[in-house]
Structure formats: structure tokens, C-alpha cells
GROMACS .gro file of C-alpha atoms in nm:
model
  123
    1MET     CA    1  -2.344   0.493  -0.211
    2VAL     CA    2  -2.313   0.251  -0.503
    3SER     CA    3  -1.985   0.373  -0.598
    4VAL     CA    4  -1.839   0.342  -0.257
    5ALA     CA    5  -1.950  -0.015  -0.242
    6ARG     CA    6  -1.809  -0.081  -0.600
    7LYS     CA    7  -1.468   0.068  -0.499
    8LEU     CA    8  -1.446  -0.135  -0.192
    9THR     CA    9  -1.532  -0.446  -0.389
   10ASN     CA   10  -1.275  -0.357  -0.662
   11GLU     CA   11  -1.017  -0.310  -0.381
   12PHE     CA   12  -1.091  -0.623  -0.215
   13ASN     CA   13  -1.075  -0.818  -0.555
   14MET     CA   14  -0.726  -0.641  -0.637
   15MET     CA   15  -0.608  -0.788  -0.302
   16LEU     CA   16  -0.722  -1.123  -0.369
   17ASN     CA   17  -0.567  -1.122  -0.707
   18ARG     CA   18  -0.207  -1.015  -0.585
   19LYS     CA   19   0.050  -1.287  -0.602
   20VAL     CA   20   0.262  -1.408  -0.302
   21SER     CA   21   0.540  -1.661  -0.272
   22TYR     CA   22   0.404  -1.996  -0.115
   23LYS     CA   23   0.571  -2.334  -0.115
   24ASN     CA   24   0.809  -2.214  -0.394
   25THR     CA   25   0.547  -2.101  -0.639
   26ASN     CA   26   0.349  -1.775  -0.688
   27LYS     CA   27   0.001  -1.800  -0.592
   28SER     CA   28  -0.303  -1.558  -0.567
   29TRP     CA   29  -0.434  -1.465  -0.223
   30SER     CA   30  -0.773  -1.615  -0.317
   31TYR     CA   31  -0.621  -1.959  -0.384
   32ILE     CA   32  -0.418  -1.947  -0.051
   33ILE     CA   33  -0.751  -1.858   0.126
   34PHE     CA   34  -0.892  -2.167  -0.036
   35LEU     CA   35  -0.592  -2.374   0.068
   36LYS     CA   36  -0.592  -2.265   0.430
   37ALA     CA   37  -0.964  -2.341   0.444
   38ARG     CA   38  -0.906  -2.700   0.318
   39GLU     CA   39  -0.623  -2.729   0.585
   40LEU     CA   40  -0.846  -2.609   0.851
   41THR     CA   41  -1.104  -2.853   0.739
   42HIS     CA   42  -0.837  -3.144   0.750
   43TYR     CA   43  -0.742  -3.034   1.096
   44LEU     CA   44  -1.089  -3.042   1.230
   45THR     CA   45  -1.168  -3.368   1.086
   46GLY     CA   46  -0.858  -3.533   1.210
   47LYS     CA   47  -0.694  -3.586   0.910
   48LYS     CA   48  -0.392  -3.349   1.000
   49ASP     CA   49  -0.230  -3.280   1.325
   50ASN     CA   50  -0.144  -2.945   1.294
   51ILE     CA   51  -0.233  -2.624   1.113
   52ASP     CA   52  -0.011  -2.319   1.031
   53PHE     CA   53  -0.197  -1.992   0.950
   54ASN     CA   54   0.135  -1.787   0.984
   55LYS     CA   55   0.271  -1.880   0.633
   56PRO     CA   56   0.243  -1.681   0.395
   57LEU     CA   57   0.271  -1.359   0.586
   58TYR     CA   58   0.036  -1.080   0.457
   59LYS     CA   59   0.234  -0.764   0.428
   60ILE     CA   60   0.056  -0.421   0.392
   61GLU     CA   61   0.223  -0.224   0.154
   62ARG     CA   62   0.197   0.144   0.243
   63ALA     CA   63   0.268   0.435  -0.031
   64ASP     CA   64   0.369   0.694   0.233
   65SER     CA   65   0.694   0.590   0.408
   66ASP     CA   66   0.853   0.764   0.707
   67ALA     CA   67   1.114   0.902   0.469
   68LEU     CA   68   0.852   1.056   0.230
   69ARG     CA   69   0.667   1.196   0.538
   70GLN     CA   70   0.988   1.361   0.649
   71LYS     CA   71   1.049   1.502   0.285
   72ILE     CA   72   0.712   1.661   0.262
   73ILE     CA   73   0.753   1.825   0.585
   74ASP     CA   74   1.113   1.967   0.499
   75LEU     CA   75   0.991   2.088   0.173
   76SER     CA   76   0.949   2.457   0.160
   77TYR     CA   77   0.680   2.642   0.010
   78SER     CA   78   0.916   2.826  -0.229
   79GLU     CA   79   1.071   2.520  -0.375
   80TRP     CA   80   0.730   2.359  -0.417
   81LYS     CA   81   0.607   2.675  -0.628
   82GLU     CA   82   0.933   2.653  -0.835
   83MET     CA   83   0.818   2.289  -0.941
   84GLY     CA   84   0.500   2.449  -1.071
   85PHE     CA   85   0.252   2.352  -0.781
   86SER     CA   86   0.026   2.578  -0.600
   87LYS     CA   87   0.084   2.647  -0.223
   88GLY     CA   88  -0.245   2.481  -0.145
   89THR     CA   89  -0.130   2.145  -0.264
   90LEU     CA   90   0.171   2.132  -0.036
   91HIS     CA   91  -0.042   2.276   0.266
   92TYR     CA   92  -0.284   1.973   0.228
   93MET     CA   93  -0.002   1.727   0.168
   94LYS     CA   94   0.147   1.855   0.502
   95GLN     CA   95  -0.172   1.829   0.692
   96ASN     CA   96  -0.198   1.466   0.576
   97VAL     CA   97   0.151   1.401   0.706
   98LYS     CA   98   0.079   1.569   1.036
   99SER     CA   99  -0.246   1.354   1.075
  100GLY     CA  100  -0.060   1.023   1.077
  101LYS     CA  101  -0.303   0.861   0.869
  102PRO     CA  102  -0.205   0.674   0.544
  103PHE     CA  103  -0.219   0.895   0.224
  104LYS     CA  104  -0.149   0.860  -0.124
  105LEU     CA  105   0.011   1.112  -0.385
  106ASN     CA  106  -0.148   1.177  -0.723
  107THR     CA  107   0.062   1.039  -0.993
  108HIS     CA  108   0.158   1.363  -1.133
  109VAL     CA  109   0.252   1.504  -0.774
  110LYS     CA  110   0.438   1.200  -0.711
  111GLU     CA  111   0.637   1.218  -1.047
  112ARG     CA  112   0.727   1.589  -1.001
  113PHE     CA  113   0.810   1.517  -0.625
  114GLU     CA  114   1.057   1.246  -0.723
  115MET     CA  115   1.203   1.469  -0.999
  116TRP     CA  116   1.276   1.735  -0.735
  117GLU     CA  117   1.440   1.483  -0.505
  118THR     CA  118   1.679   1.362  -0.784
  119LEU     CA  119   1.751   1.735  -0.876
  120LYS     CA  120   1.809   1.826  -0.525
  121GLY     CA  121   2.050   1.513  -0.491
  122GLU     CA  122   2.257   1.629  -0.766
  123ALA     CA  123   2.302   1.979  -0.626
   0.00000   0.00000   0.00000
């Protein structure tokens, strides 16, 4: 249970430390939250007439694009085996794609998959 809490805390800290462009400079999300809280305080106390929580927009970056999902579905087990992976790895990747939930690929799997894409593109 402790490792789950630590992992969640680390992910949240990484999100807060990400930089985003705001008013022509790069600022961390933690600082932007501070600025927006201050804007809210000024609005509630009457020092400011309006408040804008729409800027900057938070974008969720997904590692699994629709194109990647389609490539995994289209990938045959024989091609996958030629790349040096087991049939089970591709099976579970295809299950993740079909579930519709976000997923990540291990680094070594992603590297070989990208290498396969470039080789297939050359052929």
C-alpha cells in the first residue's frame, strides 16, 4: 500500500513540475496553480473584475495514439515473432488495445516496434 501511495505522489509531483507556456514564459504547473489561486482571491475580494481559469489549458498527453492502436491490431503474430518477441506479448498488447483504456509500452518493446515500422516503411 505504501508503494502505491508513493507512486501516486511521484506522478502528481511530476505533473506539477511540468512546464507550460503562460504569458510568454515557461512556468511550472505548481506556480500557475499559485497564480490562479491568487487571481481567485483578488476576484473574491473585489480587487479584480474578472477571472480566467481557461488559460493555460491543461493537455493530457497519451502514449497510445489511435494510429499506434491500429498498428498493433494490424501486426501479425509471425511479424512479431521475427522481431524477437513472444506471442504472449503481442496478445496482451492487443487485449490492451481492444479494452479501449490508455496503456503504455515498455521501452524495449516500443523501440523494437518503432524499428519495425521504419523497416516496413522502407519495404
